[in-house]
């Protein structure tokens, strides 16, 4: 009883916005319950012509690249060794972990037989991109969970597991990057099978590569947006200097993406490009607002130094990636004369999942040390230096 | 899958001669009876002509599509039996994460409902729009024509081919193609000189003969390349990419960390025991 009372009192103390998020999440949970009671056909607008709808297009195909910040930053900081960016890593890992966990939730809702999800681990079909993605997502969610355990162990002062986690940190970072490379690109491979279905504006053999590149751009942008917002709304430390560095890396990513995109469009596309005016508009919006505009903005030093403009450019990249995923998985797949739009319940579930992401991030930031990295009480030096610098130097490890 | 150079000539195949089809829909009924499929409440004239039911569904694995057209000033009907094409290299079998679809050695592509997790990738992948879903159920499964595998493996013909008096012939795929070409050669003024299904999606176990252009009947233009090869050209790189990315990042980080470690040791040696913070 008392425990429940403590929780209720705690929740009462939350900000209005957090309470609003809790309501949204509960509504989403109720709506997903309706899917299991009444069936997919009644609660969604899916049918035999549109077997995949909002839940696949947003909750899976879009949410996965949006959660790419963790592996991208992990590789930048630990493998390319740009150590000063380290304060951004933990929030990025939390975002990634939440993102992937919620992808799993979205996937389970969309599966016809969610109780059989373990079948992918037993009945292997290596020819299926879906098999690869499900294996990778399972593996990567585990990796992210392990990475996320660090702040949890710090919070409760579990020193032994913490040392273990520190020891396997580098293998985890490398595993994260290589697993992510596979499944981010395989989401593009999904649509390679839709030969005569996906419009040629998006269909080309390099789709997997484009998905991977755009996922990394989205990941970096998400980190910029998230750090800007948690500084503004959650009173967290100002990381603008670090974000400027990220904003300097980002245009390189976008340029590579744009180059591959133009090349694949010009050299590798087989079908007609200009036969569907509606799709052409979507494509133009995606490329102009989501790729070219932020690229031009971020090449300008003034934009990179300005908090608001930098965040705006990052938002544009994110919006571009979201639109791209919707174009590939939804709009570009629609045959002429047919149209799918998500039902009310489908939308409520998706809104609930987005709200859950923000809510859990706020709550985790509230209860776990994800912004204060490297507290003095914890000795991080051992695995970082393989016990070589231990004597007399133990507490001198990286301090930003 | 795509690497196996299998001979599909001995697979059993349907030869559907649509000039001989009278639109009696006996095949539809036989299919419902053999597969014990539920009835559908339908209305006449919701589709084109006498088309009924309007679409294939979880209850209708095959159906006759009607098409009105004018020939020499006379109104005529054309019919097209819609069903699973039982591709030689099926896209559904290739994309199914749990391998619920299987191309049997007899020819039919079967579906194992006990494995299916309901991801509906097969429906996205199938170029002919064949797999259908049990949308009304809380835990739905996929439904599609099984080529009457339960009959075929006992040496019987599929239910629709048994019922049909003239339009459906069933036998070895190479014989069916030979027979089709023979019919075209015998009456070149009647038939279109093209077989639908001989090359579509890398070849299927359903071969169509018509008098009307295929696109007019509602046949989808489909690539000649087997569909699994489209995804496989990317997927086959997976182990290589995994090892390359993994090892290059490991090397990179080991090298970068080593530089730092050496620098630190150097610094430590110079400054003696006084700990110094790095930048």
XYZ file of C-alpha atoms in Angstrom:
679
model
C 0.000 0.000 0.000
C 2.637 2.447 1.023
C 4.701 1.686 -2.046
C 1.707 2.454 -4.245
C 1.143 5.665 -2.308
C 4.739 6.724 -2.829
C 4.397 6.107 -6.565
C 1.110 8.040 -6.740
C 2.625 10.959 -4.846
C 5.656 10.871 -7.114
C 3.487 10.992 -10.214
C 1.420 13.835 -8.744
C 4.608 15.850 -8.534
C 5.310 15.537 -12.262
C 5.082 18.352 -14.737
C 1.790 18.760 -16.630
C 3.442 17.684 -19.874
C 4.644 14.408 -18.342
C 1.124 13.675 -17.055
C -0.216 14.376 -20.536
C 2.294 11.886 -21.945
C 1.133 9.277 -19.428
C -2.436 9.745 -20.670
C -1.324 9.333 -24.296
C 0.614 6.180 -23.494
C -2.373 4.674 -21.670
C -4.638 5.472 -24.611
C -2.145 3.803 -26.938
C -2.062 0.741 -24.692
C -5.868 0.552 -24.709
C -5.953 0.875 -28.498
C -3.400 -1.911 -28.888
C -5.553 -4.061 -26.629
C -8.440 -3.453 -29.032
C -6.283 -4.880 -31.853
C -6.054 -8.215 -30.004
C -9.734 -8.307 -29.078
C -11.323 -7.284 -32.358
C -8.666 -8.310 -34.889
C -6.440 -6.459 -37.299
C -9.068 -6.030 -40.002
C -11.531 -4.189 -37.774
C -9.141 -1.920 -35.900
C -6.832 -0.988 -38.787
C -7.331 0.123 -42.369
C -5.119 -2.696 -43.595
C -6.440 -5.073 -46.234
C -5.160 -7.473 -48.853
C -4.059 -4.565 -51.069
C -2.257 -2.776 -48.207
C -0.882 -5.503 -45.967
C 1.594 -3.071 -44.394
C 0.431 0.241 -43.008
C 1.374 2.880 -40.465
C 2.722 0.412 -37.916
C 5.317 -0.931 -40.307
C 5.986 2.386 -42.042
C 6.444 4.421 -38.883
C 6.854 2.157 -35.875
C 9.396 -0.073 -37.610
C 10.840 1.281 -40.855
C 11.059 4.884 -39.599
C 11.729 4.320 -35.904
C 14.800 2.171 -36.565
C 16.794 4.904 -38.376
C 15.610 7.452 -35.809
C 17.196 5.260 -33.127
C 20.486 5.145 -35.039
C 22.103 7.839 -32.879
C 23.474 5.298 -30.434
C 25.590 3.277 -32.841
C 26.665 6.277 -34.917
C 27.865 8.277 -31.939
C 29.311 5.184 -30.281
C 31.462 4.590 -33.348
C 32.411 8.268 -33.688
C 33.411 8.596 -30.038
C 35.000 5.245 -29.324
C 36.289 3.981 -32.658
C 37.242 7.259 -34.324
C 38.156 8.418 -30.855
C 36.670 11.895 -30.843
C 36.582 11.722 -27.078
C 35.185 15.159 -26.337
C 31.787 14.074 -27.670
C 31.492 11.491 -24.930
C 28.944 13.407 -22.784
C 26.453 12.905 -25.613
C 26.853 9.142 -25.732
C 24.693 8.112 -22.802
C 21.570 10.060 -23.741
C 22.012 8.669 -27.262
C 22.213 5.114 -25.931
C 19.080 5.627 -23.861
C 17.282 7.015 -26.919
C 18.468 4.060 -28.966
C 17.480 1.514 -26.360
C 14.026 3.050 -25.988
C 13.665 3.332 -29.737
C 14.487 -0.305 -30.337
C 12.352 -1.574 -27.474
C 9.417 0.345 -28.906
C 10.167 -0.967 -32.401
C 9.778 -4.425 -30.882
C 6.442 -3.382 -29.348
C 5.244 -1.994 -32.679
C 6.378 -5.128 -34.475
C 4.589 -7.397 -32.008
C 1.355 -5.466 -32.462
C 1.611 -5.721 -36.208
C 2.442 -9.433 -36.319
C -0.522 -11.695 -36.850
C 0.894 -14.261 -34.434
C 2.996 -12.287 -31.918
C 3.123 -15.236 -29.525
C 5.246 -17.019 -32.142
C 7.881 -14.305 -32.513
C 10.500 -16.767 -31.248
C 9.969 -18.774 -34.454
C 12.466 -16.499 -36.237
C 15.165 -17.779 -33.878
C 14.290 -21.428 -34.560
C 13.212 -21.660 -38.203
C 15.974 -19.893 -40.063
C 15.604 -18.581 -43.566
C 18.770 -16.632 -44.397
C 17.266 -15.600 -47.724
C 14.755 -13.395 -45.971
C 15.623 -9.770 -45.183
C 12.961 -9.970 -42.476
C 14.831 -12.862 -40.852
C 18.020 -10.835 -40.844
C 16.353 -7.720 -39.474
C 14.606 -9.622 -36.694
C 17.823 -11.366 -35.661
C 19.743 -8.078 -35.747
C 17.096 -6.173 -33.840
C 17.017 -8.861 -31.171
C 20.816 -8.796 -30.926
C 21.107 -5.038 -31.012
C 18.369 -4.472 -28.431
C 20.374 -6.768 -26.158
C 23.563 -4.786 -26.846
C 21.775 -1.512 -26.137
C 20.321 -2.991 -22.968
C 23.822 -3.918 -21.789
C 25.102 -0.443 -22.633
C 22.129 1.038 -20.821
C 22.930 -1.054 -17.734
C 25.939 1.181 -16.962
C 23.943 4.149 -15.623
C 21.619 1.706 -13.847
C 24.541 0.029 -12.076
C 25.998 3.422 -11.208
C 22.718 4.519 -9.743
C 22.607 1.542 -7.404
C 26.354 1.368 -6.905
C 26.878 -2.135 -8.301
C 30.612 -1.980 -8.854
C 31.377 -5.496 -10.023
C 28.903 -5.579 -12.934
C 30.006 -2.065 -13.769
C 33.594 -3.182 -14.181
C 32.416 -6.074 -16.303
C 30.375 -3.714 -18.472
C 33.360 -1.406 -18.833
C 35.489 -4.341 -19.927
C 33.104 -5.318 -22.696
C 32.392 -1.716 -23.672
C 34.543 -1.651 -26.788
C 33.327 -5.009 -28.132
C 29.788 -3.774 -27.552
C 30.441 -0.554 -29.477
C 31.929 -2.483 -32.393
C 29.096 -5.037 -32.299
C 26.548 -2.206 -32.203
C 28.003 -0.578 -35.298
C 28.322 -3.768 -37.325
C 24.890 -5.133 -36.368
C 23.285 -1.770 -37.105
C 24.970 -1.555 -40.488
C 23.318 -4.856 -41.343
C 19.775 -4.195 -40.233
C 19.605 -0.519 -41.184
C 20.524 -1.499 -44.723
C 18.339 -4.600 -44.715
C 15.290 -2.452 -44.110
C 16.049 -1.164 -47.592
C 16.523 -4.716 -48.850
C 12.903 -5.379 -47.792
C 11.708 -3.278 -50.668
C 14.053 -4.736 -53.294
C 11.595 -7.624 -53.605
C 8.777 -5.197 -54.482
C 10.123 -5.009 -58.020
C 7.026 -3.900 -59.866
C 5.381 -2.288 -56.851
C 7.744 0.360 -55.491
C 7.968 3.355 -57.809
C 11.284 3.860 -59.611
C 11.832 7.200 -57.882
C 12.870 5.071 -54.918
C 13.436 1.602 -56.328
C 17.043 0.922 -57.202
C 19.579 -1.748 -56.235
C 21.402 0.679 -53.907
C 18.358 1.154 -51.666
C 20.043 -0.717 -48.763
C 23.105 1.549 -48.936
C 20.879 4.643 -49.059
C 18.936 3.427 -46.029
C 22.146 2.944 -44.081
C 23.596 6.346 -44.985
C 20.380 8.205 -44.250
C 20.032 6.346 -40.955
C 23.393 7.705 -39.827
C 22.438 11.249 -40.823
C 19.169 10.820 -38.935
C 21.028 9.454 -35.910
C 23.364 12.452 -35.707
C 20.457 14.865 -36.205
C 18.457 13.178 -33.457
C 21.371 13.671 -31.061
C 21.522 17.386 -31.924
C 17.789 17.827 -31.449
C 17.691 15.774 -28.282
C 20.607 17.591 -26.634
C 19.176 20.983 -27.619
C 15.784 20.081 -26.208
C 17.021 18.510 -22.995
C 19.087 21.656 -22.423
C 16.094 23.868 -23.082
C 13.328 21.972 -21.320
C 15.030 19.719 -18.799
C 17.695 22.075 -17.495
C 20.523 19.821 -18.605
C 24.020 21.132 -19.347
C 24.531 23.122 -22.519
C 26.474 21.037 -25.037
C 26.426 23.523 -27.943
C 30.147 23.263 -28.491
C 29.918 19.513 -28.949
C 26.843 19.850 -31.115
C 28.788 22.202 -33.368
C 31.314 19.424 -33.917
C 28.482 17.034 -34.785
C 26.984 19.664 -37.081
C 30.339 19.770 -38.827
C 30.314 15.985 -39.362
C 26.704 15.908 -40.547
C 27.127 17.710 -43.928
C 29.721 15.090 -44.915
C 27.188 12.352 -44.284
C 24.492 14.191 -46.208
C 26.858 14.819 -49.130
C 27.768 11.142 -49.405
C 24.071 10.241 -49.200
C 23.165 12.776 -51.865
C 25.922 11.578 -54.172
C 24.828 7.943 -53.919
C 21.192 8.971 -54.340
C 21.832 10.993 -57.480
C 24.066 8.276 -58.894
C 21.514 5.529 -58.288
C 18.714 7.659 -59.677
C 20.585 8.557 -62.845
C 22.498 5.366 -63.532
C 20.619 2.493 -61.924
C 16.926 3.288 -62.188
C 15.087 1.241 -64.788
C 11.458 2.348 -64.802
C 9.851 5.676 -65.712
C 10.412 8.498 -63.193
C 7.929 11.172 -64.205
C 4.664 9.262 -64.665
C 3.137 9.943 -61.222
C 2.879 13.677 -60.412
C 1.863 13.062 -56.796
C 4.880 10.898 -56.088
C 7.119 13.356 -57.906
C 5.997 16.106 -55.520
C 6.692 13.874 -52.506
C 10.114 13.057 -53.915
C 10.887 16.730 -54.554
C 9.823 17.721 -51.019
C 11.923 14.909 -49.574
C 15.074 15.843 -51.474
C 14.774 19.637 -51.365
C 13.579 20.105 -47.777
C 15.111 17.045 -46.209
C 18.485 16.866 -47.956
C 19.477 19.990 -49.920
C 18.170 22.657 -47.536
C 19.799 21.276 -44.369
C 22.986 20.608 -46.337
C 23.203 24.248 -47.446
C 22.305 25.422 -43.949
C 24.886 23.274 -42.191
C 27.678 24.289 -44.566
C 27.266 27.784 -43.176
C 29.274 28.349 -39.994
C 26.756 30.842 -38.603
C 24.030 28.219 -38.733
C 26.201 25.661 -36.959
C 26.954 28.115 -34.148
C 23.357 29.201 -33.699
C 21.467 26.833 -31.379
C 18.091 27.429 -32.958
C 19.178 27.247 -36.594
C 21.317 24.187 -35.947
C 18.363 22.407 -34.375
C 16.164 23.516 -37.283
C 18.571 22.001 -39.800
C 18.665 18.796 -37.758
C 14.867 18.720 -37.663
C 14.810 19.095 -41.450
C 17.114 16.097 -41.847
C 14.901 14.065 -39.513
C 11.762 15.124 -41.378
C 13.467 14.202 -44.647
C 14.334 10.730 -43.403
C 10.803 10.220 -42.058
C 9.307 11.298 -45.378
C 11.779 9.083 -47.238
C 10.766 6.008 -45.227
C 7.089 6.770 -45.738
C 7.678 7.305 -49.450
C 9.447 3.976 -49.775
C 7.210 1.869 -47.564
C 3.829 3.510 -48.087
C 3.286 6.139 -50.792
C 5.657 4.681 -53.388
C 4.111 1.230 -52.923
C 0.563 2.358 -53.676
C -0.665 1.358 -57.113
C -2.271 4.194 -59.087
C -5.864 4.754 -58.034
C -5.534 3.114 -54.622
C -5.038 4.840 -51.321
C -4.346 3.837 -47.743
C -4.676 6.043 -44.709
C -4.278 4.848 -41.107
C -7.382 4.268 -39.018
C -8.058 6.159 -35.780
C -6.895 3.279 -33.585
C -3.747 2.736 -35.643
C -2.862 6.389 -35.200
C -3.592 6.318 -31.460
C -1.217 3.371 -31.031
C 1.538 5.137 -32.960
C 1.043 8.384 -31.020
C 1.155 6.324 -27.829
C 4.465 4.792 -28.892
C 5.999 8.210 -29.663
C 4.690 9.530 -26.331
C 6.108 6.485 -24.547
C 9.511 7.236 -26.006
C 9.541 10.821 -24.732
C 7.995 9.812 -21.408
C 10.492 7.040 -20.684
C 13.376 9.271 -21.736
C 12.259 11.980 -19.310
C 11.752 9.465 -16.515
C 15.075 7.716 -17.085
C 16.836 11.087 -17.181
C 15.102 11.901 -13.897
C 16.115 8.760 -12.034
C 19.372 7.635 -13.637
C 22.688 9.404 -14.171
C 22.607 9.653 -17.945
C 23.702 13.260 -18.183
C 26.277 13.326 -15.394
C 28.902 11.061 -16.837
C 32.023 9.877 -15.079
C 31.155 10.612 -11.483
C 34.196 10.744 -9.191
C 33.024 7.784 -7.159
C 33.429 5.300 -9.983
C 36.787 4.142 -11.198
C 36.642 3.867 -14.945
C 40.318 3.600 -15.628
C 40.791 -0.147 -15.507
C 39.331 -1.400 -18.757
C 40.125 1.813 -20.612
C 43.810 1.293 -20.159
C 43.981 -2.459 -19.756
C 45.437 -2.072 -16.266
C 48.602 -0.437 -17.541
C 48.251 3.047 -16.071
C 46.639 2.004 -12.887
C 49.274 3.002 -10.384
C 48.950 6.600 -9.298
C 46.852 7.531 -12.288
C 43.610 5.792 -11.639
C 41.391 8.831 -11.369
C 42.849 10.798 -14.174
C 40.759 9.150 -16.873
C 38.920 11.201 -19.414
C 37.264 14.205 -17.984
C 35.438 16.483 -20.327
C 17.689 -20.833 -53.522
C 18.613 -18.831 -56.583
C 21.962 -20.521 -56.807
C 20.460 -23.991 -57.205
C 20.190 -24.715 -60.873
C 17.043 -26.784 -60.681
C 15.161 -28.180 -63.616
C 11.526 -27.211 -63.281
C 10.379 -29.115 -66.383
C 9.317 -32.165 -64.347
C 7.268 -30.047 -61.921
C 3.557 -30.403 -62.310
C 1.973 -27.363 -63.953
C -1.415 -26.014 -64.993
C -2.041 -25.133 -68.623
C -5.026 -22.792 -68.683
C -6.436 -22.203 -72.143
C -8.728 -19.232 -71.741
C -10.186 -19.545 -75.208
C -11.774 -22.792 -73.988
C -13.070 -21.387 -70.697
C -16.828 -20.915 -70.641
C -16.891 -19.095 -67.323
C -18.881 -21.790 -65.535
C -16.870 -21.300 -62.336
C -16.839 -25.024 -61.630
C -13.196 -24.601 -60.603
C -14.188 -22.021 -58.004
C -16.731 -24.384 -56.490
C -14.436 -27.416 -56.595
C -11.720 -25.384 -54.859
C -14.096 -24.305 -52.101
C -15.257 -27.893 -51.608
C -11.832 -29.495 -51.484
C -10.313 -26.823 -49.252
C -13.500 -26.501 -47.172
C -13.567 -22.741 -47.572
C -16.407 -20.664 -46.193
C -18.949 -18.961 -48.382
C -18.784 -15.249 -49.080
C -21.772 -12.976 -49.189
C -21.509 -11.377 -52.578
C -23.551 -9.325 -54.971
C -23.693 -9.536 -58.702
C -22.307 -6.707 -60.776
C -20.075 -5.353 -58.010
C -17.114 -6.228 -60.158
C -16.863 -6.162 -63.896
C -19.455 -8.214 -65.774
C -20.476 -11.358 -63.909
C -17.387 -11.283 -61.748
C -18.205 -12.841 -58.409
C -16.793 -12.668 -55.776
C -15.129 -9.354 -56.587
C -11.662 -10.385 -55.335
C -9.683 -13.395 -54.189
C -9.771 -13.597 -50.394
C -9.166 -15.823 -47.413
C -12.301 -17.749 -48.533
C -11.603 -17.745 -52.278
C -8.320 -19.224 -53.489
C -9.266 -19.110 -57.146
C -11.871 -17.271 -59.139
C -12.842 -16.463 -62.700
C -12.355 -12.866 -63.739
C -14.724 -11.594 -66.411
C -13.916 -9.106 -69.080
C -16.320 -7.602 -71.630
C -14.946 -6.710 -74.992
C -16.143 -6.109 -78.497
C -15.121 -8.327 -81.405
C -16.369 -7.665 -84.931
C -19.159 -5.500 -83.485
C -20.262 -8.304 -81.197
C -20.106 -8.269 -77.424
C -17.950 -11.062 -76.119
C -16.638 -12.314 -72.808
C -13.110 -13.147 -71.911
C -12.316 -15.184 -68.804
C -9.202 -15.415 -66.718
C -8.737 -17.919 -63.920
C -6.942 -16.151 -61.104
C -4.967 -18.336 -58.684
C -1.550 -18.813 -57.103
C 1.015 -19.040 -59.887
C 3.267 -21.491 -57.973
C 6.445 -19.776 -59.167
C 9.548 -21.837 -59.853
C 11.432 -19.553 -57.483
C 8.715 -18.071 -55.290
C 9.167 -14.619 -53.783
C 6.966 -15.597 -50.817
C 9.235 -18.523 -49.904
C 12.291 -16.322 -50.252
C 11.130 -13.491 -47.975
C 9.328 -15.523 -45.297
C 11.496 -15.120 -42.160
C 10.475 -18.529 -40.800
C 10.340 -20.448 -44.077
C 6.617 -21.133 -43.912
C 6.396 -21.277 -47.711
C 8.009 -24.111 -49.609
C 8.342 -24.987 -53.260
C 7.656 -28.710 -53.279
C 9.408 -31.024 -55.711
C 6.017 -31.846 -57.237
C 5.457 -28.179 -58.131
C 2.939 -26.590 -55.762
C 4.084 -23.888 -53.328
C 2.785 -24.883 -49.909
C 2.203 -22.865 -46.762
C 2.872 -24.136 -43.242
C 0.382 -22.369 -40.986
C 2.078 -23.677 -37.836
C 5.252 -21.736 -38.589
C 3.752 -18.459 -39.816
C 4.265 -15.457 -37.538
C 1.929 -13.249 -39.573
C 4.396 -10.604 -40.788
C 2.668 -10.395 -44.194
C 5.962 -9.949 -46.038
C 4.750 -12.634 -48.479
C 1.831 -10.381 -49.417
C 4.177 -7.465 -50.050
C 6.587 -9.626 -52.030
C 4.206 -11.619 -54.261
C 4.185 -9.974 -57.706
C 0.780 -11.515 -58.462
C -0.951 -10.387 -55.253
C -1.867 -13.924 -54.266
C -1.494 -14.461 -50.488
C -4.537 -13.238 -48.588
C -5.003 -12.625 -44.878
C -7.607 -13.554 -42.282
C -8.362 -9.939 -41.444
C -11.331 -10.765 -39.241
C -9.321 -12.777 -36.708
C -7.427 -11.587 -33.642
C -4.507 -13.898 -34.478
C -4.730 -14.153 -38.266
C -2.899 -16.402 -40.717
C -2.178 -16.246 -44.422
C -4.374 -18.152 -46.883
C -3.640 -19.075 -50.459
C -4.065 -21.755 -53.111
C -1.870 -24.732 -52.224
C -2.028 -26.241 -55.710
C -3.995 -28.997 -53.913
C -0.713 -30.427 -52.654
C -2.591 -32.958 -50.538
C -4.053 -34.396 -53.767
C -0.998 -33.948 -55.977
C 1.363 -35.869 -53.705
C -1.070 -38.826 -53.859
C -0.967 -38.733 -57.644
C -4.301 -36.975 -58.122
C -4.963 -33.803 -60.090
C -5.875 -30.578 -58.249
C -9.588 -30.115 -57.577
C -10.042 -27.326 -60.138
C -8.261 -29.290 -62.891
C -10.378 -32.370 -62.143
C -13.614 -30.414 -62.409
C -12.816 -28.359 -65.487
C -14.082 -30.000 -68.675
C -11.756 -28.346 -71.148
C -9.776 -25.273 -70.197
C -7.390 -26.672 -67.565
C -4.779 -29.290 -68.418
C -2.463 -30.585 -65.717
C 0.855 -32.316 -66.171
C 4.620 -31.924 -66.353
C 5.629 -28.330 -66.956
C 7.699 -29.083 -70.073
C 4.822 -31.080 -71.550
C 2.395 -28.256 -70.821
C 4.627 -25.729 -72.605
C 5.006 -28.133 -75.550
C 1.226 -28.607 -75.673
C 0.626 -24.854 -75.544
C 3.033 -24.214 -78.395
C 1.364 -27.003 -80.375
C -2.034 -25.342 -79.937
C -0.659 -21.965 -81.014
C 0.950 -23.552 -84.073
C -2.245 -25.397 -84.989
C -4.461 -22.302 -84.853
C -2.245 -19.234 -85.203
C -5.214 -17.023 -86.124
C -6.901 -17.769 -82.826
C -4.162 -17.569 -80.207
C -1.870 -14.817 -79.118
C 1.694 -15.936 -79.746
C 2.737 -15.600 -76.140
C 2.579 -17.772 -73.052
C 2.007 -16.007 -69.753
C 3.867 -17.840 -67.005
C 6.629 -19.375 -69.091
C 9.100 -16.679 -68.099
C 7.206 -14.352 -65.728
C 8.933 -14.072 -62.338
C 11.454 -16.623 -63.564
C 8.769 -19.055 -64.715
C 5.651 -20.326 -62.958
C 3.730 -23.565 -62.689
C 0.660 -21.945 -64.215
C 0.786 -21.296 -67.961
C -1.879 -19.216 -69.702
C -2.987 -19.216 -73.337
C -5.303 -16.473 -74.559
C -6.784 -14.854 -77.614
C -6.692 -11.352 -76.091
C -3.687 -9.275 -75.141
C -2.714 -10.184 -71.602
C -2.770 -6.674 -70.194
C -6.381 -6.259 -71.363
C -7.367 -9.251 -69.287
C -5.792 -7.758 -66.204
C -2.548 -9.727 -66.193
C 0.142 -7.799 -64.395
C 3.346 -7.139 -66.288
C 5.956 -8.954 -64.218
C 9.719 -9.038 -64.435
C 11.291 -12.057 -66.118
C 13.970 -12.370 -63.478
C 13.281 -14.672 -60.506
C 12.319 -12.345 -57.655
C 14.476 -13.890 -54.919
C 17.559 -12.808 -56.880
C 16.682 -9.139 -56.340
C 17.055 -9.308 -52.573
C 19.725 -11.972 -52.624
C 22.136 -9.717 -54.514
C 22.147 -7.502 -51.412
C 21.695 -10.168 -48.742
C 24.546 -12.361 -49.903
C 26.919 -9.544 -48.900
C 25.775 -9.681 -45.279
C 28.486 -11.899 -43.733
C 31.195 -10.015 -45.619
C 29.913 -6.610 -44.546
C 29.546 -7.773 -40.961
C 33.127 -9.006 -40.834
C 34.531 -5.993 -42.702
C 32.772 -3.389 -40.551
C 33.456 -5.310 -37.366
C 37.141 -5.890 -37.999
C 37.908 -2.454 -39.415
C 36.218 -0.726 -36.483
C 38.030 -3.011 -34.036
C 41.346 -2.239 -35.673
C 40.589 1.460 -35.807
C 39.653 1.680 -32.164
C 42.529 -0.498 -31.045
C 44.908 1.747 -32.960
C 43.368 4.965 -31.648
C 43.301 3.717 -28.071
C 46.855 2.490 -28.381
C 48.064 5.918 -29.460
C 46.388 7.417 -26.434
C 47.736 4.776 -24.101
C 51.295 5.242 -25.323
C 50.986 9.013 -25.059
C 49.707 8.668 -21.541
C 52.460 6.290 -20.491
C 54.968 8.680 -21.952
C 53.477 11.580 -20.074
C 53.330 9.557 -16.898
C 56.970 8.599 -17.196
C 57.998 12.221 -17.718
C 55.945 13.783 -14.958
C 56.793 11.084 -12.449
C 54.024 10.144 -10.055
C 51.999 13.358 -10.200
C 48.655 12.590 -11.778
C 47.715 15.021 -14.488
C 44.394 15.482 -16.151
C 44.235 15.089 -19.849
C 42.346 17.529 -21.986
